[in-house]
CSV table of C-alpha atoms and ligand atoms in Angstrom, one decimal:
chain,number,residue,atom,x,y,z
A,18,UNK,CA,8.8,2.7,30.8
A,19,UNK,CA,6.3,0.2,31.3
A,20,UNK,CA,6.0,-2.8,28.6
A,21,UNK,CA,4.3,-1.4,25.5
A,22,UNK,CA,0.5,-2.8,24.3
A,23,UNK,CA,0.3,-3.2,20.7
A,24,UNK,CA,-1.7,-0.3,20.2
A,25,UNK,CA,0.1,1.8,22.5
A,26,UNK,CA,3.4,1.0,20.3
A,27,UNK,CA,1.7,1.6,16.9
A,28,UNK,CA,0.6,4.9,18.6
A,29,UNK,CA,4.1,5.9,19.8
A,30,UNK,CA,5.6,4.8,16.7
A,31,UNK,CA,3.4,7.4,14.1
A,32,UNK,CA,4.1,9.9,16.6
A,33,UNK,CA,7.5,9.3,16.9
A,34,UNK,CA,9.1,7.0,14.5
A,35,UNK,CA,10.5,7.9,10.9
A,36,UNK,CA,10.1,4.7,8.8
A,37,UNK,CA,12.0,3.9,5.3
A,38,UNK,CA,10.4,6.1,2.4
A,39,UNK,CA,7.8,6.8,4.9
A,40,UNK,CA,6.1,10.6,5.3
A,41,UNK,CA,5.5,11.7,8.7
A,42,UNK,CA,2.8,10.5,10.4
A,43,UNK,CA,3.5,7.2,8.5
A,44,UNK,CA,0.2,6.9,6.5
A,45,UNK,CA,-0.1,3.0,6.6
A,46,UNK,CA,0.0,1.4,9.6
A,47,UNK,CA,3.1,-1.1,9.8
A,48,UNK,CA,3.1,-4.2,11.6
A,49,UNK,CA,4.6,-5.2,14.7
A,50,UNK,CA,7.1,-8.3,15.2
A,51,UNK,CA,7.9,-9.6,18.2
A,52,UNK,CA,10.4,-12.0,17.0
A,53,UNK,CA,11.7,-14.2,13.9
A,54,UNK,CA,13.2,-17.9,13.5
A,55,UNK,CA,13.8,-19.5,10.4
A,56,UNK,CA,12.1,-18.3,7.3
A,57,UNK,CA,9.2,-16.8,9.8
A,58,UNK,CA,8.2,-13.4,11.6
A,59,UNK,CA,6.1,-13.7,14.9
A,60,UNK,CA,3.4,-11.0,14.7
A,61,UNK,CA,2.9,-9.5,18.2
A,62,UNK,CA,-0.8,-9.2,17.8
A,63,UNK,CA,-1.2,-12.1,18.4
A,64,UNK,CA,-2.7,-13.2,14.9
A,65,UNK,CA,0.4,-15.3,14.3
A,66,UNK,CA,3.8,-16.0,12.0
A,67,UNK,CA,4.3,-15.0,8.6
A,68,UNK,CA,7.0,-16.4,6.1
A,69,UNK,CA,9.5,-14.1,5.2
A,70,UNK,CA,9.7,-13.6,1.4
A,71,UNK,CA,12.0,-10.6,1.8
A,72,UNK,CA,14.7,-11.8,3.9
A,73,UNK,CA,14.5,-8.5,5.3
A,74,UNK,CA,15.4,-6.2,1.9
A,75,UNK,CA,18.3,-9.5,0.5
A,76,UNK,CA,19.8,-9.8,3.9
A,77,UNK,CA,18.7,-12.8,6.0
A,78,UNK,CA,19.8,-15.7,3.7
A,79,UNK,CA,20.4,-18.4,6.7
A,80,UNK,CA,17.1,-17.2,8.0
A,81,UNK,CA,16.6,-15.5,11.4
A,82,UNK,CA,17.4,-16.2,14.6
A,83,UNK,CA,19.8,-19.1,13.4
A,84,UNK,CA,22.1,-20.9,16.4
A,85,UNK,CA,25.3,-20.3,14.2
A,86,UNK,CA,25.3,-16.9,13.6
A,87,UNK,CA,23.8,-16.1,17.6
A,88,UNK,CA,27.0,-18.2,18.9
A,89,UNK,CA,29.1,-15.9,16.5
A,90,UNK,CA,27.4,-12.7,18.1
A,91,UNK,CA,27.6,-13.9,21.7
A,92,UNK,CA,30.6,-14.9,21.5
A,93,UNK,CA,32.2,-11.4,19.9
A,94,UNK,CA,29.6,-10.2,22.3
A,95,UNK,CA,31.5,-11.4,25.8
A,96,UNK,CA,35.3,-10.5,24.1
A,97,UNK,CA,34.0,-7.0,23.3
A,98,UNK,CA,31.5,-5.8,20.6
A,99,UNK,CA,33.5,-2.6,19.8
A,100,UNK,CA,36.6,-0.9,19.7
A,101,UNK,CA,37.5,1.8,17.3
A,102,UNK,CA,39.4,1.0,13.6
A,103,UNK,CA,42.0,3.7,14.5
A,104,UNK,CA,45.5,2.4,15.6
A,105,UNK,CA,43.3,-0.8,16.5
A,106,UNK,CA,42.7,-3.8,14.6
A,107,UNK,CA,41.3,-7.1,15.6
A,108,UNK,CA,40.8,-10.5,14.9
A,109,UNK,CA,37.2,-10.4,13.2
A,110,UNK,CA,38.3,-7.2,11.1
A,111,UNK,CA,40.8,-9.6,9.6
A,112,UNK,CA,39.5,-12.5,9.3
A,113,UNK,CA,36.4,-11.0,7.5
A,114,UNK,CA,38.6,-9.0,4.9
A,115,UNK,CA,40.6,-12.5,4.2
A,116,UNK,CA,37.4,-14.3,3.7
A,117,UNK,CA,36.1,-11.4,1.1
A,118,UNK,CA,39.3,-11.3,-0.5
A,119,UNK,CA,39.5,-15.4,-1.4
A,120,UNK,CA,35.8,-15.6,-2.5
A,121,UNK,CA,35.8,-12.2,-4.6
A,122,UNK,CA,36.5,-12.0,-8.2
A,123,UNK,CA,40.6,-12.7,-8.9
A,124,UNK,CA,42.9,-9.2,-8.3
A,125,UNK,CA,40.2,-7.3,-6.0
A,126,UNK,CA,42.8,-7.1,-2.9
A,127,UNK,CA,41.9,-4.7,-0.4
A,128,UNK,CA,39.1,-4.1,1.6
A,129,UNK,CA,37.5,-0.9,3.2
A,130,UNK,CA,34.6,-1.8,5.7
A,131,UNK,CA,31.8,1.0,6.0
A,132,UNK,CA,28.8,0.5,8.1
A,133,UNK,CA,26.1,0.4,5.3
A,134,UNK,CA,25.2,0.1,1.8
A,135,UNK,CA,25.0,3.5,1.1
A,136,UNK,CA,28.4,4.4,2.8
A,137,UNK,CA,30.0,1.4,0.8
A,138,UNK,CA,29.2,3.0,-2.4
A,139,UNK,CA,30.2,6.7,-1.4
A,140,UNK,CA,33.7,5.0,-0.5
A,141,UNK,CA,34.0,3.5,-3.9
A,142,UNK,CA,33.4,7.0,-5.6
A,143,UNK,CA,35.5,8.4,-2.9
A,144,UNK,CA,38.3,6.1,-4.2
A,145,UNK,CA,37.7,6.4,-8.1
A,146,UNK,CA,37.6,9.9,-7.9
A,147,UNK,CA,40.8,10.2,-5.5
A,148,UNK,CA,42.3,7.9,-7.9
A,149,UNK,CA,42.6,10.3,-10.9
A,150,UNK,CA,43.1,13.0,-8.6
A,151,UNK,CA,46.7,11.1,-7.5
A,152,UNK,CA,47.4,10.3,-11.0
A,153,UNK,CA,47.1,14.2,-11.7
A,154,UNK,CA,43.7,13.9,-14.0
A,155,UNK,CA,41.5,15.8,-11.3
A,156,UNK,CA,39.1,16.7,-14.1
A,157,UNK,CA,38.0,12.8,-14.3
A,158,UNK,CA,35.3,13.4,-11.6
A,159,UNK,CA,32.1,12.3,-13.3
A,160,UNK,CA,30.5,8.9,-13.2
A,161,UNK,CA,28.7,6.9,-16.1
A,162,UNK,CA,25.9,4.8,-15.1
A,163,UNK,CA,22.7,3.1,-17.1
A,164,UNK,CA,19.2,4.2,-16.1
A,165,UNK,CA,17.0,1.9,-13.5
A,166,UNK,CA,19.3,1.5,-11.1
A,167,UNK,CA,19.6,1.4,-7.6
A,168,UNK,CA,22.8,2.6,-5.6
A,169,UNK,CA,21.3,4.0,-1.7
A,170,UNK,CA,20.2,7.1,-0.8
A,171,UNK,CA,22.9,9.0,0.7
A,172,UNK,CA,24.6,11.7,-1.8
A,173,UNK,CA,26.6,10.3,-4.3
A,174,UNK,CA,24.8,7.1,-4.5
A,175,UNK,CA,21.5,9.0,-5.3
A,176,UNK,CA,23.2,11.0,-8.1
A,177,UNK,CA,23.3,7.7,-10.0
A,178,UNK,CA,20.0,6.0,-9.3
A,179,UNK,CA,17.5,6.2,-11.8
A,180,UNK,CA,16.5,9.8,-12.4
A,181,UNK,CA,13.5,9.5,-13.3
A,182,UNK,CA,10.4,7.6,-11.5
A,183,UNK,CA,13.3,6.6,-9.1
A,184,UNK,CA,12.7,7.4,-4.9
A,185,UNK,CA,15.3,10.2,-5.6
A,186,UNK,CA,13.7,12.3,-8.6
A,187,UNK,CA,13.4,15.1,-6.0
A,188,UNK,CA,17.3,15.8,-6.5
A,189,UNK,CA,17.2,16.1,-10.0
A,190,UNK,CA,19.6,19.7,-10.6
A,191,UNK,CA,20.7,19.3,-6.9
A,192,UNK,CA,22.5,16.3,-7.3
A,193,UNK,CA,26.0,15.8,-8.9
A,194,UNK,CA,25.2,16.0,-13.0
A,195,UNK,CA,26.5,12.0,-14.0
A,196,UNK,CA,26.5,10.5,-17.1
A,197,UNK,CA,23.3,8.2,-18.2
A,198,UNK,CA,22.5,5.9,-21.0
A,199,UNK,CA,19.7,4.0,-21.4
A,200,UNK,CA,18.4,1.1,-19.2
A,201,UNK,CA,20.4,-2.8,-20.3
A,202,UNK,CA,18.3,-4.4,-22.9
A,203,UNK,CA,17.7,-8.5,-21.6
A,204,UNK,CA,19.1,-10.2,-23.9
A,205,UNK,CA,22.2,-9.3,-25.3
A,206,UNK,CA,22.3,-6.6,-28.5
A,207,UNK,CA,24.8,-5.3,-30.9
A,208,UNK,CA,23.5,-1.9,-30.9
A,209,UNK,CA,23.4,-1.8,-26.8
A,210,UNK,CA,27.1,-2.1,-26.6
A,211,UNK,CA,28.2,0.2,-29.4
A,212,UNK,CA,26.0,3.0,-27.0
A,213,UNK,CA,27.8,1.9,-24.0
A,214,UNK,CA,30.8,2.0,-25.7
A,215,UNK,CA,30.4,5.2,-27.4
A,216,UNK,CA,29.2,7.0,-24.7
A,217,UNK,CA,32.1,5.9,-22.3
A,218,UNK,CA,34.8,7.2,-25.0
A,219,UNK,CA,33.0,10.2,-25.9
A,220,UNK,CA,33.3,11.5,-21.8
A,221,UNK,CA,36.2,9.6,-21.1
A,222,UNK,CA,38.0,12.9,-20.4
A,223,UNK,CA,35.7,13.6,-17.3
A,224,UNK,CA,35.1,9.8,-15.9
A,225,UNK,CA,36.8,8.6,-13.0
A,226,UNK,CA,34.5,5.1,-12.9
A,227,UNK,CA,31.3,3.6,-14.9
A,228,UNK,CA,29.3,2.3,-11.8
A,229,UNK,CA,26.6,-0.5,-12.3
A,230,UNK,CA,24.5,-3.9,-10.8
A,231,UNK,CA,25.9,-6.4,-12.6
A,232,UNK,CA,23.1,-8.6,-14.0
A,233,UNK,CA,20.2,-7.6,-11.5
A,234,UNK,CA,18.7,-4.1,-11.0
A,235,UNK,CA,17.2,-4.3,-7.7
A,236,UNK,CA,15.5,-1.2,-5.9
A,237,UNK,CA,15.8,0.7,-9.1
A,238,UNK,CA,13.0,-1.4,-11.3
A,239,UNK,CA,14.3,-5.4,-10.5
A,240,UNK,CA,15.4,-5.9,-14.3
A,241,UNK,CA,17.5,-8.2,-15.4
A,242,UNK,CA,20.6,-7.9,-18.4
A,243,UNK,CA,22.9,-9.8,-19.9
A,244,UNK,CA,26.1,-10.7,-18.3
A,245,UNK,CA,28.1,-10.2,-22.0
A,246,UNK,CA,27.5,-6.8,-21.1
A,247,UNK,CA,29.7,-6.9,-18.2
A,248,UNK,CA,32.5,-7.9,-20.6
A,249,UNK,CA,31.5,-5.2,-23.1
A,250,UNK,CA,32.0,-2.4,-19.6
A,251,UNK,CA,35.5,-3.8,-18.9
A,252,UNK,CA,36.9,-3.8,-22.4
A,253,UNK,CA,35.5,-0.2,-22.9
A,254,UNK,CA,36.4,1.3,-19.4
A,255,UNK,CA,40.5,-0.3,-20.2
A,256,UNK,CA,40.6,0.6,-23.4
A,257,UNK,CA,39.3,4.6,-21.9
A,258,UNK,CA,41.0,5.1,-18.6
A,259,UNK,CA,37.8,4.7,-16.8
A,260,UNK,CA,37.1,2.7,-13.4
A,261,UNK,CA,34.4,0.2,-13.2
A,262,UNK,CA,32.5,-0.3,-9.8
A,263,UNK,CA,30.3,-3.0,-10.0
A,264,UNK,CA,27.5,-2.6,-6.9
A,265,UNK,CA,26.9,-6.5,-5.2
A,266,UNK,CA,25.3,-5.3,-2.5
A,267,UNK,CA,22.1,-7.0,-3.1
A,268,UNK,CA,23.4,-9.9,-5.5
A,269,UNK,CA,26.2,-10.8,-3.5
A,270,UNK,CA,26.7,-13.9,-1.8
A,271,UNK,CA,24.9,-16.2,-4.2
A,272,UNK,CA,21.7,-15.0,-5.0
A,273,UNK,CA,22.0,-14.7,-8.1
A,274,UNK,CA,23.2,-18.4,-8.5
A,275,UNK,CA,27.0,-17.1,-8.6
A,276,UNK,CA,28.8,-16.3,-5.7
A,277,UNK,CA,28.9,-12.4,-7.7
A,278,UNK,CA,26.8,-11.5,-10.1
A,279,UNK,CA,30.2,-10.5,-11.8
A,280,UNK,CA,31.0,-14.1,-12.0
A,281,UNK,CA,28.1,-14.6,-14.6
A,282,UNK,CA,30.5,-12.8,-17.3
A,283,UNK,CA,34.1,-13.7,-14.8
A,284,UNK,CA,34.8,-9.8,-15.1
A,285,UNK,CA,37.4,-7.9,-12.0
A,286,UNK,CA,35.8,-4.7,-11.6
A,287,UNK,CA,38.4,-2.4,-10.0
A,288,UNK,CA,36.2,-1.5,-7.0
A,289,UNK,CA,33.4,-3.7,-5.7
A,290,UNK,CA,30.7,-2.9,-2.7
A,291,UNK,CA,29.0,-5.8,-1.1
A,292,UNK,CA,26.5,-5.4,2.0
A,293,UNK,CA,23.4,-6.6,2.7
A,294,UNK,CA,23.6,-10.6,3.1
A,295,UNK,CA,26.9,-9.3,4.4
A,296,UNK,CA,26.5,-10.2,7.6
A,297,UNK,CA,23.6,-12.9,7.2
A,298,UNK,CA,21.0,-10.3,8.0
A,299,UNK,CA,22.0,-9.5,11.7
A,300,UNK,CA,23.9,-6.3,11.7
A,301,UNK,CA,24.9,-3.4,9.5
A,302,UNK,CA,27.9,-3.6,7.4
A,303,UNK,CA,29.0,-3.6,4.4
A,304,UNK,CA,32.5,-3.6,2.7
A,305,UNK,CA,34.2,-1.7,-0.4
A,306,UNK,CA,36.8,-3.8,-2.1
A,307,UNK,CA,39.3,-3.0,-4.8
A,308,UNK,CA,42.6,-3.9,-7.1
A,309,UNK,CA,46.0,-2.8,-5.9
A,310,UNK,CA,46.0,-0.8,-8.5
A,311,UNK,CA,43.5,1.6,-7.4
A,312,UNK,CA,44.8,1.5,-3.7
A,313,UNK,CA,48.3,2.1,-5.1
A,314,UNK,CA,47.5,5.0,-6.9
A,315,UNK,CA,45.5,6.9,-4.4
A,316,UNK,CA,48.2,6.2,-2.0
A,317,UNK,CA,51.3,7.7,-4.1
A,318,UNK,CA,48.9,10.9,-4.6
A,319,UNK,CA,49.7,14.0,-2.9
A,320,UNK,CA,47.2,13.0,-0.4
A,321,UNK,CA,48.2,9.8,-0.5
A,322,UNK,CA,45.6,8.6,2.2
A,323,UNK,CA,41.7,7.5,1.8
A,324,UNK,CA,40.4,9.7,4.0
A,325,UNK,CA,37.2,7.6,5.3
A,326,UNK,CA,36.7,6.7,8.7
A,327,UNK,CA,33.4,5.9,10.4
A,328,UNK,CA,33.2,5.8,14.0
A,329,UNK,CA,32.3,2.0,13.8
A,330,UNK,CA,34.5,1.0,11.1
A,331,UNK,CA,35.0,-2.5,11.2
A,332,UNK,CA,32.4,-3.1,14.5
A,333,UNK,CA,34.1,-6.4,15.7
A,334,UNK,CA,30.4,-7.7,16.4
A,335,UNK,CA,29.3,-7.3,12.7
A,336,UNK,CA,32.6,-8.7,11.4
A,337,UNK,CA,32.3,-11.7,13.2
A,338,UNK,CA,29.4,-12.4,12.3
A,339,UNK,CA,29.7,-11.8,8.8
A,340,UNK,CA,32.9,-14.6,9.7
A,341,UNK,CA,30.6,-16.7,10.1
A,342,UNK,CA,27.7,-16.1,7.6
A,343,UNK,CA,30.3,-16.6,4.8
A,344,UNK,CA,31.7,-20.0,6.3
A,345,UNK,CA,28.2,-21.1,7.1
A,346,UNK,CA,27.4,-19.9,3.0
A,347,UNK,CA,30.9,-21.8,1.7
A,348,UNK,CA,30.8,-24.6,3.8
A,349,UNK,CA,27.3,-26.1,2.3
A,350,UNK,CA,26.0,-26.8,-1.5
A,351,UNK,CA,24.1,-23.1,-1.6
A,352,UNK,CA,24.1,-23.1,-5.7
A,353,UNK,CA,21.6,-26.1,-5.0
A,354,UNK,CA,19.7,-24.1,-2.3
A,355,UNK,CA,19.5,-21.5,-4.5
A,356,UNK,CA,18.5,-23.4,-7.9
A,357,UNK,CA,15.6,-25.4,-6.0
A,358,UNK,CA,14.3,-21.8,-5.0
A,359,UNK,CA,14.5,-20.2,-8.3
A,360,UNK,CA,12.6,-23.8,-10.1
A,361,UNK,CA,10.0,-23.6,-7.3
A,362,UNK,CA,9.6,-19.6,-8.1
A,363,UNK,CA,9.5,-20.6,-11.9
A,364,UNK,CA,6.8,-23.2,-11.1
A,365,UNK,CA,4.4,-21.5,-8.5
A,366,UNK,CA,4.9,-17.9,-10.5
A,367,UNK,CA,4.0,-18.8,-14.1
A,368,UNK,CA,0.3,-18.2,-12.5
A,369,UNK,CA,0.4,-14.4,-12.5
A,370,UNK,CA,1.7,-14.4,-16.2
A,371,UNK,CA,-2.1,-15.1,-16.9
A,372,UNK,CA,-3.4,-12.3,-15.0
A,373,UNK,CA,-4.8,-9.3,-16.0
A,374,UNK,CA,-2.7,-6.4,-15.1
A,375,UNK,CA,0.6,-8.3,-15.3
A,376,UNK,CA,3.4,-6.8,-17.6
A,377,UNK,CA,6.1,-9.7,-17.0
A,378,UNK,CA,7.0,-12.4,-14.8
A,379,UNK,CA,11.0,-13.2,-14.6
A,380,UNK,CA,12.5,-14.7,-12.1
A,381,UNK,CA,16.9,-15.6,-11.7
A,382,UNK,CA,18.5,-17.2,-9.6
A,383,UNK,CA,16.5,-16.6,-5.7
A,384,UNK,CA,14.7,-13.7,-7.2
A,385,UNK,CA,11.2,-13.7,-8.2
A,386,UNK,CA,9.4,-11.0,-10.1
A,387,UNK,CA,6.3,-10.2,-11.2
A,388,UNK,CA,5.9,-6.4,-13.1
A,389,UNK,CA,1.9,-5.4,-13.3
A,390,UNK,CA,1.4,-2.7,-15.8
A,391,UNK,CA,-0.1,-0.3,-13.4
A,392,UNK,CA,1.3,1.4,-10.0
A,393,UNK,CA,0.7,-1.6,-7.3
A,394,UNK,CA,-2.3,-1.0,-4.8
A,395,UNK,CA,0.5,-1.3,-1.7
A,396,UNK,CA,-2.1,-1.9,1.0
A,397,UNK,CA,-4.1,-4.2,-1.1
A,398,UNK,CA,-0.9,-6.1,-2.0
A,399,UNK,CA,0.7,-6.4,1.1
A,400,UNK,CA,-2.9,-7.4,2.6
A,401,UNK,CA,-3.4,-10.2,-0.1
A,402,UNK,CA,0.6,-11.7,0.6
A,403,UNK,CA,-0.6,-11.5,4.4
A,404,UNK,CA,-4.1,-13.7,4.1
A,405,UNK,CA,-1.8,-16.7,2.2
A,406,UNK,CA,0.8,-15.8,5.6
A,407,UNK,CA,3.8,-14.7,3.7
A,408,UNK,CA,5.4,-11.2,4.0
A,409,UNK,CA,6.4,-9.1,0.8
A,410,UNK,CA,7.0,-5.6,0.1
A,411,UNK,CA,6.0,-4.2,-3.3
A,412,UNK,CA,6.9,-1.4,-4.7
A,413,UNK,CA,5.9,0.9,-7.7
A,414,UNK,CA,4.9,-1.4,-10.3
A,415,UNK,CA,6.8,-4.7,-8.4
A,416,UNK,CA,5.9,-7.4,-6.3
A,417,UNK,CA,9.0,-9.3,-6.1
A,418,UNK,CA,10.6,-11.7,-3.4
A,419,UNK,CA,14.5,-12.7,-2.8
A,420,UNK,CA,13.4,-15.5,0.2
A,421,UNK,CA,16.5,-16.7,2.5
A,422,UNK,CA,18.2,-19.5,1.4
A,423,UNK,CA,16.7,-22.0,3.7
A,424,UNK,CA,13.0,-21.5,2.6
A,425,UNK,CA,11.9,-25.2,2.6
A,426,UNK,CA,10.0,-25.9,-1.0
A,427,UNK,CA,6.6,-25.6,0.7
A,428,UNK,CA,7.5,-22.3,1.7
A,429,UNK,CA,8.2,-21.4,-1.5
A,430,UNK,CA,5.3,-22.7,-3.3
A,431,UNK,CA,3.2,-20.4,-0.4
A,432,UNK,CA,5.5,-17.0,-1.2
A,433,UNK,CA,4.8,-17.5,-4.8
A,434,UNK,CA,0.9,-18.0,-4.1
A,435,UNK,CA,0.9,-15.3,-2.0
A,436,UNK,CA,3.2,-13.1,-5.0
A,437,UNK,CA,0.2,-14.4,-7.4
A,438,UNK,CA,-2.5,-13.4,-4.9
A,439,UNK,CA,-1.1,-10.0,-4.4
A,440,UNK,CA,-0.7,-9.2,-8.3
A,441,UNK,CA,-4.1,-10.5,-8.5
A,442,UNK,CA,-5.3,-8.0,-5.8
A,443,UNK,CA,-2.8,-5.0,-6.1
B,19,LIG,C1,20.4,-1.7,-0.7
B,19,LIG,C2,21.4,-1.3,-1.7
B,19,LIG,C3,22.3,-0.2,-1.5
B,19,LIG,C4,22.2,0.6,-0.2
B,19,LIG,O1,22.6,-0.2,0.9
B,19,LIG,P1,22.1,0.4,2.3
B,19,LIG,O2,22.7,-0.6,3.3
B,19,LIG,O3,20.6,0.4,2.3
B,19,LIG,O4,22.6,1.7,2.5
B,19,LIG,C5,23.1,0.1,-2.5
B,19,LIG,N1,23.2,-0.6,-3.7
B,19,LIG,C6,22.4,-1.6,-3.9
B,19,LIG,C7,22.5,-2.4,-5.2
B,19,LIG,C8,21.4,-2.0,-3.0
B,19,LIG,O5,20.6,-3.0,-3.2
């Protein structure tokens, strides 16, 4: 096939080309990259570079193209980029579940690698449940969650996103019936935990695990909570005989200004997923982790095995780049990276708090938000972020950004005009 045009590949991709959320046809045209460095995306018609205030969906913290991570890649890349998990194992594998091991919270131990987000969290329910089952409580089978979050979109993980308003309201009576309660308050409250509490004794009978996002809701509204309610989770889930997963796929790896959002509150949940800024943006994978205890009780079951394999389990490329995102992460002052980009958010997004049509403006750690009080105008939005040159993806009611790491403080001033400019237009 000859070398594409522009139009000819915009062409070929509505006909062809199913994109995330997306109906077919696609409905809005999308636009075309022809390659990234840094904090910026190279536009291939020619109109020019865009900064990245995405970092592609919480992933590309060092920024693209970075001559770290590629020498990891190559690297792996002449050894071999894959061999199968089975009877195999390799360096990278190892090296990678060591590294996840020492910077996780204290007594997670052991480490599953899955080859996304979604797959990471059907392996942690995979576990809960086959935990009970082992310990001969197979009726523990149900999961407790609050509403507005966000856990992917494969099976189980839709059963406990928000169920209403959520991408997944579809499912509603198809999915697996979990428990909800209602969304995290802010700030902390009295009456908040005594629900949580409550609710997790009155079901205890029938949860394996209580599964949240520790301090940040992302894809499910980008709220914020309380860490204290982290505390109030683990007290109730011991004193119960429940699980608790925490999902740190999107606040993992310091953007939340602690290495794991669970760190905010110092709570061990017994099983923990982490993706995204896994790899430092470059290639799918993600990882579930968890205490000995839940890997010795499924494995003195009378199926004493996790029975969970994907073809590219532990994809040697992937893992040693992830190697080195994490060293690259560790071995500079990020907390300081990360605190300049949340004061610059604070600064160039108090703006939209005057606008009309803007509900709330919050903004922790490298994560800027601004809520309008009306479903966002996406075209208008994404159109308004594009004339200040900066790249965002709103959703619903949200324009939000979660820049890479290594956005300069110019940079950031322009994402937050170009957040401001969008809420002003959207
Ligand atoms: C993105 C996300 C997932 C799903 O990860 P994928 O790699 O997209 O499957 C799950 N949980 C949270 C909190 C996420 O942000």
């Amino acid at each position: 096939m000859p070398e594409l045009t522009v139009p000819e590949l915009l062409e070929l991709d509505r006909r062809h080309v199913w994109h995330p959320y997306g109906p077919m046809p696609g409905r809005q045209e999308p636009l075309v990259v022809e390659s990234a460095s840094g904090v910026r995306l190279r536009l291939a018609d020619g109109s020019g570079e865009l900064v990245d205030g995405m970092a592609s969906w919480w992933s590309a913290i060092h920024g693209y193209n970075h001559p770290v991570l590629n020498e990891a890649a190559r690297g792996q890349l002449e050894r071999m980029s894959h061999v199968m998990f089975g009877g195999l194992t390799h360096e990278p594998a190892v090296r990678l579940a060591k590294l996840l091991v020492d910077m996780s919270p204290e007594g997670l131990e052991h480490v599953f690698l899955a080859d996304s987000g979604s797959v990471s969290v059907e392996v942690a329910v995979k576990m809960c449940l086959q935990y009970w089952r082992s310990l001969g409580r197979p009726r523990k089978q149900r999961l407790l969650t609050w509403r507005g979050g966000y856990h992917g979109d494969t099976w189980q993980p839709m059963s406990v996103c928000d169920p209403e308003g959520g991408m997944h309201e579809l499912w509603t009576g198809v999915l697996p019936r979990q428990v909800f309660v209602d969304p995290p308050p802010v700030a902390y409250e009295e009456s908040y935990a005594e629900q949580l509490r409550a609710s997790i004794e009155r079901h205890a009978d029938e949860l394996a695990a209580v599964i949240v996002e520790p301090v940040v809701q992302g894809a499910g509204g980008m709220r914020f909570h309380s860490p204290a309610y982290l505390r109030v989770l683990r007290e109730a889930c011991d004193a119960h005989d429940v699980l608790l997963v925490f999902d740190e796929i999107a606040t993992g790896f310091g953007r939340t200004g602690t290495l794991f959002a669970a760190g905010h509150a110092a709570v061990t949940p017994d099983v923990m997923c982490v993706g995204k800024a896994l790899t430092g943006g470059y290639l799918t994978m993600a990882a579930t982790l968890c205490t000995s205890r839940v890997a010795d009780g499924i494995s003195r079951g009378a199926v004493p095995v996790l029975a969970h394999g994907p073809t590219f389990m532990g994809n040697p490329l992937a893992a040693a780049v992830a190697c080195a995102s994490i060293e690259l992460l560790l071995g500079q002052d990020w907390l300081t990276e990360v605190k300049r980009i949340e004061a610059g958010l604070r600064d160039g997004l108090a703006a939209a708090a005057e606008l009309d049509g803007v509900e709330d403006v919050r903004v922790l750690g490298a994560v800027g938000v601004v809520q309008l009080d009306h479903a966002v105008d996406m075209k208008a939005a994404t159109e308004a972020a594009v004339r200040e040159g900066v790249w965002l993806r709103p959703f619903r009611d949200l324009i939000y950004t979660m820049p890479p790491y290594v956005t300069g403080d110019a940079d950031v001033a322009r994402i937050a005009r170009a957040v401001c400019a969008a809420a002003r237009e959207g």
